[in-house]
mmCIF file of C-alpha atoms in Angstrom:
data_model
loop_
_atom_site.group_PDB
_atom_site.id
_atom_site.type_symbol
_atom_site.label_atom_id
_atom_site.label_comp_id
_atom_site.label_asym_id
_atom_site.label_seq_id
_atom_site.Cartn_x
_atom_site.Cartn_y
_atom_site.Cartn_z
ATOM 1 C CA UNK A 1 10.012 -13.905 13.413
ATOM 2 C CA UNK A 2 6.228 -14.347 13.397
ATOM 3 C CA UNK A 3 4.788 -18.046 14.499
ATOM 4 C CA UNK A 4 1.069 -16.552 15.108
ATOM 5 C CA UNK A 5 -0.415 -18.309 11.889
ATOM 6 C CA UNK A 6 0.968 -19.944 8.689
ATOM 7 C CA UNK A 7 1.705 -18.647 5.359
ATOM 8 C CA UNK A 8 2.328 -19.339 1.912
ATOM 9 C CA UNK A 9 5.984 -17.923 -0.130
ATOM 10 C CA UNK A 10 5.149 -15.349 -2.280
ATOM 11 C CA UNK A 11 8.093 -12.793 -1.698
ATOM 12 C CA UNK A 12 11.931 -13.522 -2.032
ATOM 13 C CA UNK A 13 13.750 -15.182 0.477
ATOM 14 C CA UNK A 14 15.997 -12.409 1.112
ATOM 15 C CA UNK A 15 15.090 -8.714 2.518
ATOM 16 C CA UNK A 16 13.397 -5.942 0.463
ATOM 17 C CA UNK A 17 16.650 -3.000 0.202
ATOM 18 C CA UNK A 18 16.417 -0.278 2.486
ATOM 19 C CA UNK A 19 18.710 2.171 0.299
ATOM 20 C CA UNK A 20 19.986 5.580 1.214
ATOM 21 C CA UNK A 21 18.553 8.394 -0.817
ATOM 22 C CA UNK A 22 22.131 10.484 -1.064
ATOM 23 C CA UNK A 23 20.861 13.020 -3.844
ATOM 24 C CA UNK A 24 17.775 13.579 -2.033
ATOM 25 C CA UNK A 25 19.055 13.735 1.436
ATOM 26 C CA UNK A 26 21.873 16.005 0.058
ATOM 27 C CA UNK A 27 19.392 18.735 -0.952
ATOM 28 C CA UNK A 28 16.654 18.297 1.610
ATOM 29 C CA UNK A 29 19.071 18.273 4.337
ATOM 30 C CA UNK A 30 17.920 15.192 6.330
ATOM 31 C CA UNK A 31 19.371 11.715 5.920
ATOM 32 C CA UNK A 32 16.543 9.919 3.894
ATOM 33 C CA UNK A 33 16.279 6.290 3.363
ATOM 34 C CA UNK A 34 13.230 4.130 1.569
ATOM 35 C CA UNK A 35 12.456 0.884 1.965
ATOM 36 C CA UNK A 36 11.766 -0.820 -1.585
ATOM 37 C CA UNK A 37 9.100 -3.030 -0.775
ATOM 38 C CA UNK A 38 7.851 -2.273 -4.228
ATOM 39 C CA UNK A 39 10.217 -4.107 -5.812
ATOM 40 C CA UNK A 40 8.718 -7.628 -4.265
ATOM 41 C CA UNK A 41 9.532 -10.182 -7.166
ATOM 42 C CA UNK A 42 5.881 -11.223 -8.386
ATOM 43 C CA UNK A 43 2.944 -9.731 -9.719
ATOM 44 C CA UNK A 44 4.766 -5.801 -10.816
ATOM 45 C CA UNK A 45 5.648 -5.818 -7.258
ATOM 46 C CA UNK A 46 4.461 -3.909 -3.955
ATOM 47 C CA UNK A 47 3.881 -4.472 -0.305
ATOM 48 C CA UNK A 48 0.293 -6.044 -0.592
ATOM 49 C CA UNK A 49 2.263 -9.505 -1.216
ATOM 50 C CA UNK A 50 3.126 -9.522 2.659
ATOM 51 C CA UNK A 51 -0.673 -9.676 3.353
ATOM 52 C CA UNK A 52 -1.814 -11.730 0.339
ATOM 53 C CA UNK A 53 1.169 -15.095 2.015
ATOM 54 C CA UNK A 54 -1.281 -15.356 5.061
ATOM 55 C CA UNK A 55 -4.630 -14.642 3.073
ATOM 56 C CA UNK A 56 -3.632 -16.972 0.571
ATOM 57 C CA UNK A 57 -2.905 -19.612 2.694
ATOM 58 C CA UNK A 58 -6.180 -19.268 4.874
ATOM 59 C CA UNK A 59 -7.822 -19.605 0.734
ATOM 60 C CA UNK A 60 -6.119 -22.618 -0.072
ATOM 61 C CA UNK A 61 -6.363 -24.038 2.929
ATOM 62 C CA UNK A 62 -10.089 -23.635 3.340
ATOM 63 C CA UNK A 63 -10.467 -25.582 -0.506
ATOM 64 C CA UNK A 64 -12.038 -22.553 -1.482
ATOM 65 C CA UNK A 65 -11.540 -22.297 -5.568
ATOM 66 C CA UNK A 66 -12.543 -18.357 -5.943
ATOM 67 C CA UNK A 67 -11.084 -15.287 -4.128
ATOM 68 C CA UNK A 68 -13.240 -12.486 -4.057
ATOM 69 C CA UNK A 69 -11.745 -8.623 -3.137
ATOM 70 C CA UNK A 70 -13.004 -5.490 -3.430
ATOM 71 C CA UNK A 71 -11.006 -2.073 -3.819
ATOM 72 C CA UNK A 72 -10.513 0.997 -6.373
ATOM 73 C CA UNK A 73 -10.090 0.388 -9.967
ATOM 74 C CA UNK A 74 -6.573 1.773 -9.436
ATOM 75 C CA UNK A 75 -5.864 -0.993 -6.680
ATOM 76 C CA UNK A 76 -2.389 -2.364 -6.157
ATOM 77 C CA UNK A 77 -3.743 -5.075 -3.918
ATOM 78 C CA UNK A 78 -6.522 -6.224 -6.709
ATOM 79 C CA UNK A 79 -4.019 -6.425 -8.519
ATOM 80 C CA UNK A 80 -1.820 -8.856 -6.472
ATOM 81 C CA UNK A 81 -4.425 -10.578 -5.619
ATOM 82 C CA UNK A 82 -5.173 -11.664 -8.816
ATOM 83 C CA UNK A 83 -1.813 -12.415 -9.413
ATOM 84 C CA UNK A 84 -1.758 -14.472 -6.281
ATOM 85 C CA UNK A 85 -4.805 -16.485 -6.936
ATOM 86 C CA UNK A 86 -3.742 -17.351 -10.560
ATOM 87 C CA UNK A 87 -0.287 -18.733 -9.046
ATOM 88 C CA UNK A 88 -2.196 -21.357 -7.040
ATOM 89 C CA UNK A 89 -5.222 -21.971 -9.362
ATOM 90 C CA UNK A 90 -7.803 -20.213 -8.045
ATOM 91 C CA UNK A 91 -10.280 -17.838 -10.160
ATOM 92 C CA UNK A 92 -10.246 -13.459 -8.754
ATOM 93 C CA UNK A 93 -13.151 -11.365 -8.880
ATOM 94 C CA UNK A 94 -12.037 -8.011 -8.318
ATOM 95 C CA UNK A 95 -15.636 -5.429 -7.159
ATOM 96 C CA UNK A 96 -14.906 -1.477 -7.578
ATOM 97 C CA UNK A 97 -17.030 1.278 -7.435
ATOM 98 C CA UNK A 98 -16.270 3.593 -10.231
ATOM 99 C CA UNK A 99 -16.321 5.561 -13.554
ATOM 100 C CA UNK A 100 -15.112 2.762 -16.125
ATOM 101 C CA UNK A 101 -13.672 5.193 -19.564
ATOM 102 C CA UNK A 102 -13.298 2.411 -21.043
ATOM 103 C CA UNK A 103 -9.337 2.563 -21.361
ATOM 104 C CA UNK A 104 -7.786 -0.886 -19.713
ATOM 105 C CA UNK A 105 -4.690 0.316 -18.500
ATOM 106 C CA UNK A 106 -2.356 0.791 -15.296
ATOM 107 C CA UNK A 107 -3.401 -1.978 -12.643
ATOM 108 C CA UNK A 108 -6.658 -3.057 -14.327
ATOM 109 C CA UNK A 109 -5.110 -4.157 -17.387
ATOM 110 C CA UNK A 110 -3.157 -6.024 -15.235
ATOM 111 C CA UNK A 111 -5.497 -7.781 -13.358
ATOM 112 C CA UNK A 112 -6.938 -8.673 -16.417
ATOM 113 C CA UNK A 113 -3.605 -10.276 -17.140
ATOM 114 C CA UNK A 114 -3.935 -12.356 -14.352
ATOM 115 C CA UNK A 115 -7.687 -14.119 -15.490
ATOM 116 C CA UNK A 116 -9.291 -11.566 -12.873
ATOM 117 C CA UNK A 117 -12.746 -11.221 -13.760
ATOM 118 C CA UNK A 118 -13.413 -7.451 -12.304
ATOM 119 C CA UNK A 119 -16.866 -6.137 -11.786
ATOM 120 C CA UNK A 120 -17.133 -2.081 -11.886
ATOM 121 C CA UNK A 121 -20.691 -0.834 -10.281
ATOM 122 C CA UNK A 122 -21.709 2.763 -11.344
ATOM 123 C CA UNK A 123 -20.810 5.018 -8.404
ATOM 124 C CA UNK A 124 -24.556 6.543 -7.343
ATOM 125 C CA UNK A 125 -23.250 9.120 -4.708
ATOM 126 C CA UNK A 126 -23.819 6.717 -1.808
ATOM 127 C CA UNK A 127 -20.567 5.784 0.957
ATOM 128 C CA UNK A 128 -18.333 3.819 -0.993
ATOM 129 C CA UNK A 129 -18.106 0.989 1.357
ATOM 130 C CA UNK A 130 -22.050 0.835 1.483
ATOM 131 C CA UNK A 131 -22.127 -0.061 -2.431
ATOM 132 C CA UNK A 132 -19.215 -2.421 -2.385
ATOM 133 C CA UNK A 133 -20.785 -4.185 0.188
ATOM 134 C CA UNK A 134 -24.393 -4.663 -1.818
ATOM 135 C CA UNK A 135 -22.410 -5.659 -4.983
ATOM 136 C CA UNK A 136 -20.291 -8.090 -3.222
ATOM 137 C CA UNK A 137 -23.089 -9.514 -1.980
ATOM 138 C CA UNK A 138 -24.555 -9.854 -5.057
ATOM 139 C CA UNK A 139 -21.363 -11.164 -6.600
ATOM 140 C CA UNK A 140 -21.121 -14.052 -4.204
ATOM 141 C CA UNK A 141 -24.565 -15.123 -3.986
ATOM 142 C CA UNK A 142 -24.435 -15.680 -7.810
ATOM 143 C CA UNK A 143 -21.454 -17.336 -7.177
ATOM 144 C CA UNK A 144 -22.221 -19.756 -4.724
ATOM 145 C CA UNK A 145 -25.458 -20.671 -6.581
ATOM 146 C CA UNK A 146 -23.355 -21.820 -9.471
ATOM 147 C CA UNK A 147 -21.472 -24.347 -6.679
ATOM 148 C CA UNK A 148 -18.157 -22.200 -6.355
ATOM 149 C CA UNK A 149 -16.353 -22.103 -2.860
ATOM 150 C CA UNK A 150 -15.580 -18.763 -1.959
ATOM 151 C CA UNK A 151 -12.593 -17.033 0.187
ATOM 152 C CA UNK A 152 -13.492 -13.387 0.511
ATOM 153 C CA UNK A 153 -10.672 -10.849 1.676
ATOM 154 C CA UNK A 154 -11.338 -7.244 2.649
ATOM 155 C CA UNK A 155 -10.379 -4.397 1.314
ATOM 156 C CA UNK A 156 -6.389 -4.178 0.915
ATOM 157 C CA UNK A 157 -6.330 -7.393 2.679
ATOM 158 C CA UNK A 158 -5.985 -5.353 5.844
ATOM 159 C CA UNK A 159 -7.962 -7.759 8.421
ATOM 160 C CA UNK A 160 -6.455 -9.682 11.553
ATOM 161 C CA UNK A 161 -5.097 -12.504 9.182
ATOM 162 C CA UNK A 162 -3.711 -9.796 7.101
ATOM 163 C CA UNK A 163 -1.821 -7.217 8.720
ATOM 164 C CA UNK A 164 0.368 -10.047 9.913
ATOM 165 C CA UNK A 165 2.932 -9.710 6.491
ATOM 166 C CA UNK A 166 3.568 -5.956 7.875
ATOM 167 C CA UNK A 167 4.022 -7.531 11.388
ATOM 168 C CA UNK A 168 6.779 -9.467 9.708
ATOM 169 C CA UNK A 169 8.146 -7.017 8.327
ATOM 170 C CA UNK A 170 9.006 -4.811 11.138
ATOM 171 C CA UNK A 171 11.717 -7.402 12.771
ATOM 172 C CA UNK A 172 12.811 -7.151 8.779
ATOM 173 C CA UNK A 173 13.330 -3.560 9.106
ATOM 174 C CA UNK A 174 14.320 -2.930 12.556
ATOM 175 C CA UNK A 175 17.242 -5.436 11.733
ATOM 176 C CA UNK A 176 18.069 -3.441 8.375
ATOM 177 C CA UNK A 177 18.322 -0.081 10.373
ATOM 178 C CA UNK A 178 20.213 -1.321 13.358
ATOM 179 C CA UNK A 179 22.896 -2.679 10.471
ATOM 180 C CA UNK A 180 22.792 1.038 9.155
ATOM 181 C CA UNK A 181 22.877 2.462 12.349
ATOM 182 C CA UNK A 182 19.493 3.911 12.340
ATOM 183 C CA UNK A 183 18.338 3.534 15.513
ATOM 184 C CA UNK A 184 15.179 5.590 16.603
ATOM 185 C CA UNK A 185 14.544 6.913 12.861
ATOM 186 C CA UNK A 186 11.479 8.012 12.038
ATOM 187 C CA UNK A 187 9.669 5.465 9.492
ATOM 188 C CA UNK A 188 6.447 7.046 7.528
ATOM 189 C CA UNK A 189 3.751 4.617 5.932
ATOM 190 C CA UNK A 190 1.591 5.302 3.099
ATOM 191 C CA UNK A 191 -1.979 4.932 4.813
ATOM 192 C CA UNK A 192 -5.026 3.293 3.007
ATOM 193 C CA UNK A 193 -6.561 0.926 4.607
ATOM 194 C CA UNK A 194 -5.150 1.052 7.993
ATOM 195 C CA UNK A 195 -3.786 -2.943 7.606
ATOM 196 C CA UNK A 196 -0.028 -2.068 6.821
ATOM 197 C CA UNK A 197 0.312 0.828 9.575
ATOM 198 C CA UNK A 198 -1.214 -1.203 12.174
ATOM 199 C CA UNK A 199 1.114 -4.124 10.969
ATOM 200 C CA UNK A 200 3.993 -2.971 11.374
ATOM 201 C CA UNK A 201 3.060 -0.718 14.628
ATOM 202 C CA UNK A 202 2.220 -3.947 15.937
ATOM 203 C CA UNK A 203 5.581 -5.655 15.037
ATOM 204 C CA UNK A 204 7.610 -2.846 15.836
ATOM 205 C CA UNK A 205 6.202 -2.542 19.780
ATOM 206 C CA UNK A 206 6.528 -6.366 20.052
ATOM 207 C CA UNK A 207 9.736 -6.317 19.571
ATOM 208 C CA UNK A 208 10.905 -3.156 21.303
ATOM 209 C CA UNK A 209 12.324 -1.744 17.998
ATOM 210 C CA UNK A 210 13.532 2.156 18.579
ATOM 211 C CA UNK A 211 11.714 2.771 14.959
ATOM 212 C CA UNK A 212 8.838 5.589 15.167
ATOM 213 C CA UNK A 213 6.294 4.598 12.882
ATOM 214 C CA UNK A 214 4.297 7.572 11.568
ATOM 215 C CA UNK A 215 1.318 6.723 9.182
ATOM 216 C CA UNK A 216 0.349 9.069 6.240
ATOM 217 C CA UNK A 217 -3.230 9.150 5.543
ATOM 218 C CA UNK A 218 -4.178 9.440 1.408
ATOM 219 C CA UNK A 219 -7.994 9.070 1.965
ATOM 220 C CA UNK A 220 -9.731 10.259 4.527
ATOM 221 C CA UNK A 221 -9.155 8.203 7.463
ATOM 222 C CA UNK A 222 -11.957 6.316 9.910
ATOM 223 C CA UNK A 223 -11.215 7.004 13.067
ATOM 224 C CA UNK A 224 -13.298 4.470 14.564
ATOM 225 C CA UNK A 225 -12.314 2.107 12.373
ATOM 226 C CA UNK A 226 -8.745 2.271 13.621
ATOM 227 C CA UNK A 227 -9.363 1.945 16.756
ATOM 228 C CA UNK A 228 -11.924 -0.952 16.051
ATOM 229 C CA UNK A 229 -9.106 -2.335 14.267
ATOM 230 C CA UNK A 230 -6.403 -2.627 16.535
ATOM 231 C CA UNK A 231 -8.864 -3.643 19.633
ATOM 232 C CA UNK A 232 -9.402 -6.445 17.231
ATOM 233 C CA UNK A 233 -6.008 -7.526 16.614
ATOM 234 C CA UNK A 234 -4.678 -7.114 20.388
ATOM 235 C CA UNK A 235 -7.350 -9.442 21.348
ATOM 236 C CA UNK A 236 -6.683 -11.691 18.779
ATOM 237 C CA UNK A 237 -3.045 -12.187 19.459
ATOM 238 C CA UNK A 238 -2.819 -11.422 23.023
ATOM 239 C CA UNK A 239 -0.778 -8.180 22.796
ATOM 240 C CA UNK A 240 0.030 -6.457 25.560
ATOM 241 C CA UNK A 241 0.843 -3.047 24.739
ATOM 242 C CA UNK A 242 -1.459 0.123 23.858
ATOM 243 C CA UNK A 243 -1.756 2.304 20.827
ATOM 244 C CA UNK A 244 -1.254 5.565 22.824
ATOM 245 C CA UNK A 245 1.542 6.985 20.610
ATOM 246 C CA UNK A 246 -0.341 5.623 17.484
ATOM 247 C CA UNK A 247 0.021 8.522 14.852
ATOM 248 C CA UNK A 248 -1.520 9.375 11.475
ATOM 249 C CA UNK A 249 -0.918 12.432 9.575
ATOM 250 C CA UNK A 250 -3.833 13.365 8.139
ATOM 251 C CA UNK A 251 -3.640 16.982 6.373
ATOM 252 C CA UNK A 252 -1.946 16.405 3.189
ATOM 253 C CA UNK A 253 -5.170 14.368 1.718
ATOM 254 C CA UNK A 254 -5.294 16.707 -1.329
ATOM 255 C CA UNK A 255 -8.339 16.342 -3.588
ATOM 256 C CA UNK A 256 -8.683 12.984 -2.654
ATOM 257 C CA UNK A 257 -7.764 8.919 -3.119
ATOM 258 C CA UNK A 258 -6.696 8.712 -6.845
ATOM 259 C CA UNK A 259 -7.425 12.240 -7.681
ATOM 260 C CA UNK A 260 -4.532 14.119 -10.142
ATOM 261 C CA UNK A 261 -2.322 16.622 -8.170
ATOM 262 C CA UNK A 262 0.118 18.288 -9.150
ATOM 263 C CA UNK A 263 2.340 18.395 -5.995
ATOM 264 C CA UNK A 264 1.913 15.181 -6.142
ATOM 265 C CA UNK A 265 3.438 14.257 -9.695
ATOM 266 C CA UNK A 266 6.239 16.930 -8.544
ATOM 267 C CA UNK A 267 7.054 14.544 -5.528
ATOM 268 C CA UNK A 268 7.042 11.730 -8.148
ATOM 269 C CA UNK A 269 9.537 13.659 -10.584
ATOM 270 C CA UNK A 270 11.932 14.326 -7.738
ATOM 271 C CA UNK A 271 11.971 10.944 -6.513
ATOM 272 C CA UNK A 272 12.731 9.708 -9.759
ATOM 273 C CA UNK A 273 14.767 12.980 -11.091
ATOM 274 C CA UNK A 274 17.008 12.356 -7.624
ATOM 275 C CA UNK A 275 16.911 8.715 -7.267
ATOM 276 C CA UNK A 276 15.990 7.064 -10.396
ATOM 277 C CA UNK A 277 13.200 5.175 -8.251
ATOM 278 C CA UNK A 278 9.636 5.226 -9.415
ATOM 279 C CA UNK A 279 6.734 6.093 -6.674
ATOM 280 C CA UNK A 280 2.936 5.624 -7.811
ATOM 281 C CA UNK A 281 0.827 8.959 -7.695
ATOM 282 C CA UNK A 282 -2.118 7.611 -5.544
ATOM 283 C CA UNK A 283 -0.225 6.049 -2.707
ATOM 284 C CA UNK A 284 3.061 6.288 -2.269
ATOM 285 C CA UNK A 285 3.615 9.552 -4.477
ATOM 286 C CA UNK A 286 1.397 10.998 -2.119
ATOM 287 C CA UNK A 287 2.551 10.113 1.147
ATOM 288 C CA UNK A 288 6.079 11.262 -0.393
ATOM 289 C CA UNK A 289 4.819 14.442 -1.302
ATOM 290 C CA UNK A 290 3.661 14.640 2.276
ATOM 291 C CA UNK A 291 7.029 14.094 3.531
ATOM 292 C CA UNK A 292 8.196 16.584 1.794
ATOM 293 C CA UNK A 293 5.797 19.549 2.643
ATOM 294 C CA UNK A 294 6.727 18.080 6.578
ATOM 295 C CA UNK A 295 10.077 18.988 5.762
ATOM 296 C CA UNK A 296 9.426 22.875 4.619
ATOM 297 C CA UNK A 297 7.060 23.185 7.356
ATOM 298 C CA UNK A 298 9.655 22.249 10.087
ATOM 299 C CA UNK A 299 7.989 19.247 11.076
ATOM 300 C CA UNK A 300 10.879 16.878 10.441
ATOM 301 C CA UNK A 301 13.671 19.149 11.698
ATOM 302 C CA UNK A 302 17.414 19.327 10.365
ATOM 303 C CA UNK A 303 19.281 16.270 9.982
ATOM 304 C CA UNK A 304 16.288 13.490 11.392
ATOM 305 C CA UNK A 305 16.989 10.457 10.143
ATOM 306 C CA UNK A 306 13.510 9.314 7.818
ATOM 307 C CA UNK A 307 12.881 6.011 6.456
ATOM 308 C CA UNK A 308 10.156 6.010 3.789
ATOM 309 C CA UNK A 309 8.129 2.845 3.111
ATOM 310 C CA UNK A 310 7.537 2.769 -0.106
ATOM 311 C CA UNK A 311 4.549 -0.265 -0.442
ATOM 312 C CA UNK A 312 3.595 0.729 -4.497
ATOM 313 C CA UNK A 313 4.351 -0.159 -7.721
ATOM 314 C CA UNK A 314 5.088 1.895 -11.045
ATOM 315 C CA UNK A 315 1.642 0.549 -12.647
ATOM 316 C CA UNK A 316 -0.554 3.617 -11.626
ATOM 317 C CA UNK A 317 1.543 5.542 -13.605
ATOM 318 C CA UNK A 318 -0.619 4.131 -16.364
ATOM 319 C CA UNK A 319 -3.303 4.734 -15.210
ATOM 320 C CA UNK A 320 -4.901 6.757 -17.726
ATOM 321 C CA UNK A 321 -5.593 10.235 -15.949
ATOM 322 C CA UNK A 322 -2.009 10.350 -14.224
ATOM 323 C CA UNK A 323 -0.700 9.363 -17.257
ATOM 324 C CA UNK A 324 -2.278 12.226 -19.422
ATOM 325 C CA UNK A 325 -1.220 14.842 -17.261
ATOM 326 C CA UNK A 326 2.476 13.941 -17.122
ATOM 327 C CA UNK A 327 2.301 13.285 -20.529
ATOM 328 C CA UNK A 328 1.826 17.158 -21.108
ATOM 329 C CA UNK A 329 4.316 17.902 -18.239
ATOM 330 C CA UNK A 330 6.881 16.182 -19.882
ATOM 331 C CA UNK A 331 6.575 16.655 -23.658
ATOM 332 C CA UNK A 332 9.384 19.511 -23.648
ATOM 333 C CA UNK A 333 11.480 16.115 -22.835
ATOM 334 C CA UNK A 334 11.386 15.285 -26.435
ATOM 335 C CA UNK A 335 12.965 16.146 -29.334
ATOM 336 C CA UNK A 336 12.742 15.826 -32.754
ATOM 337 C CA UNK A 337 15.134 16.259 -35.517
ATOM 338 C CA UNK A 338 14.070 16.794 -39.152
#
C-alpha cells in the first residue's frame, strides 16, 4: 500500500494471523480476536520489525556502519534492532538507563546475541529521557572520534520515518477484518512510544478503514509529545485529516513501565491458559490486562467485536524479575515422584 519512502524486507511476505480467540471470547462474552504480529519471522519476533524496514533502509542507505538506539533494558525494539543491524553488517549500541543485577537474560541476553554492544548508565533520579540524551551524546561523540558513521534512531524507532511499518500495516489489517467480517471492530494498541498508535491511526484514516483504533498507554503518556508527533507526521506526508477522535487509555498504568504486577501476570496466564499464546508482561501483558478490566467495568459492552494487537515477544518473560515471580506462582505446577 504505502509508496511514501522505501524500505528494506525484514518481515514475511505474507500477513501476520489475525486469529479468533474462541476460549477467551467464549467466557468473556465478546468476540475477541489478536493480531500476532509477534510472531514476525526474525529476531524472536514482534512488531518493532515494521519500523526497523524503513529505519534500516534510511541506515544503509546513508553508508552509515553503526546504529545507535536508546530504550529500557527490557526493550523489544533494542532488541530488533540489533538483530536488524547484524543482518546487514552494521555494529548496535543499545543506551539504557537502569539498575544492571548483573543477570543477562530476557531481551538483553539477546541483544548480546546479536554483537550489540549495550551501554547501561546508573539511573540518578533525573527524567529518563534527560539522561539518555547526555549518554547518547557521549556515546556518539566517542564514536565518531574513532571515524565510525553513525545512524541514530529514537526511541522505539517511533519517528516520521518510523511509524510508517504501522502505516502499512493498517491496509494489512483492515483487509484481514473485512475477510472476517469485522467491520467497525474496535482494535486496541499497546502504547509506548506513541510510533505504532500513531502508525496505524494514520493508515487506518487514509484509507477510510471502519477499524477504531484505541491506544493503551503502559507508561505514562506525553501529551505534548503526541500531539507534537502527529503535527509532525501530517506535515510530513501531506495528510489531510485530524486527530480529533485520537484516543489513549491511560488509567490502567499500574506501578509503572516494566514494574511486576500481578494482574498483569494473571492477564498473561489467561491468555496463555485460554489460547496457548504467549503475551510479554511489560507491554502487551499489560495492555491485555487492560482490556480485560475494560470489559468488567462495562467499557467494552456485550458482544463488541475487539481486535488486540499484540506487537511483543515471549523474551520478557525472562526477564529476571517477571520471571522470579511466576516462578513462585507456578511451582504447584510441578510434581515430583520419589
Amino acid at each position: 500500500m504505502n509508496t511514501l519512502r522505501p524500505k528494506l524486507t525484514l518481515l514475511d511476505e505474507h500477513p501476520t494471523p489475525l486469529q479468533y480467540l474462541s476460549g477467551l471470547s467464549q467466557e468473556l462474552f465478546r468476540e475477541l480476536y489478536i493480531k500476532r504480529d509477534d510472531v514476525t519471522p526474525f529476531g524472536g519476533g514482534g512488531g518493532m520489525l515494521r519500523k526497523l524496514e524503513y529505519l534500516l533502509f534510511d541506515a544503509v542507505n546513508s553508508q552509515s556502519d553503526t546504529v545507535v538506539t536508546v530504550g529500557d533494558i527490557r526493550s523489544d525494539h533494542c532488541r530488533l534492532t540489533a538483530a536488524a543491524a547484524a543482518k546487514y553488517g552494521l555494529r548496535s549500541i543499545v543506551i539504557s538507563v537502569g539498575n544492571y543485577d548483573g543477570e543477562l537474560s530476557g531481551n538483553l541476553l539477546l541483544s548480546s546475541l546479536f554483537g550489540a554492544r549495550t551501554v547501561i548508565k546508573k539511573d540518578d533520579g533525573r527524567p529518563e529521557a534527560v539522561q539518555l540524551e547526555e549518554t547518547a551524546k557521549a556515546v556518539m561523540e566517542q564514536e565518531i572520534a574513532q571515524g565510525h558513521r553513525l545512524y541514530f534512531i529514537p526511541m522505539g524507532g517511533s519517528d516520521a520515518t518510523g511509524m510508517l511499518g504501522y502505516y502499512d500495516c493498517a491496509a494489512e489489517l483492515d483487509k484481514q477484518a473485512q475477510e472476517q467480517y469485522l467491520q467497525g471492530a474496535t482494535v486496541y494498541v499497546p502504547v509506548t512510544t506513541l510510533g505504532t498508535y500513531v502508525g496505524l491511526y494514520c493508515g487506518l484514516k487514509a484509507i477510510g478503514s471502519s477499524l477504531k483504533p484505541v491506544g493503551i498507554a503502559v507508561k505514562p503518556l506525553d501529551e505534548d509529545r503526541l500531539g507534537d508527533y502527529f503535527r509532525q507526521v501530517k506535515e510530513t506526508y501531506g495528510f489531510d485529516f485530524d486527530d480529533s477522535d485520537m484516543h489513549i487509555e491511560t488509567a490502567y498504568i499500574r506501578k509503572g513501565y516494566g514494574e511486576p504486577d500481578r494482574h498483569v501476570r494473571d492477564a498473561v496466564r489467561l491468555m496463555a491458559g485460554h489460547e496457548g499464546i504467549l503475551l510479554d508482561p511489560t507491554s502487551s501483558g499489560k495492555a491485555f490486562a487492560a482490556v480485560l478490566d475494560m470489559i468488567k467495568e462495562k467499557k467494552i459492552k456485550l458482544g463488541r467485536q475487539v481486535i488486540f494487537l499484540h506487537d511483543g515477544s515471549m523474551a520478557g518473560l525472562y526477564e529476571k524479575a517477571h520471571r522470579l515471580k511466576l516462578e513462585k506462582e507456578l511451582q504447584d505446577a510441578i510434581q515430583i515422584l520419589p
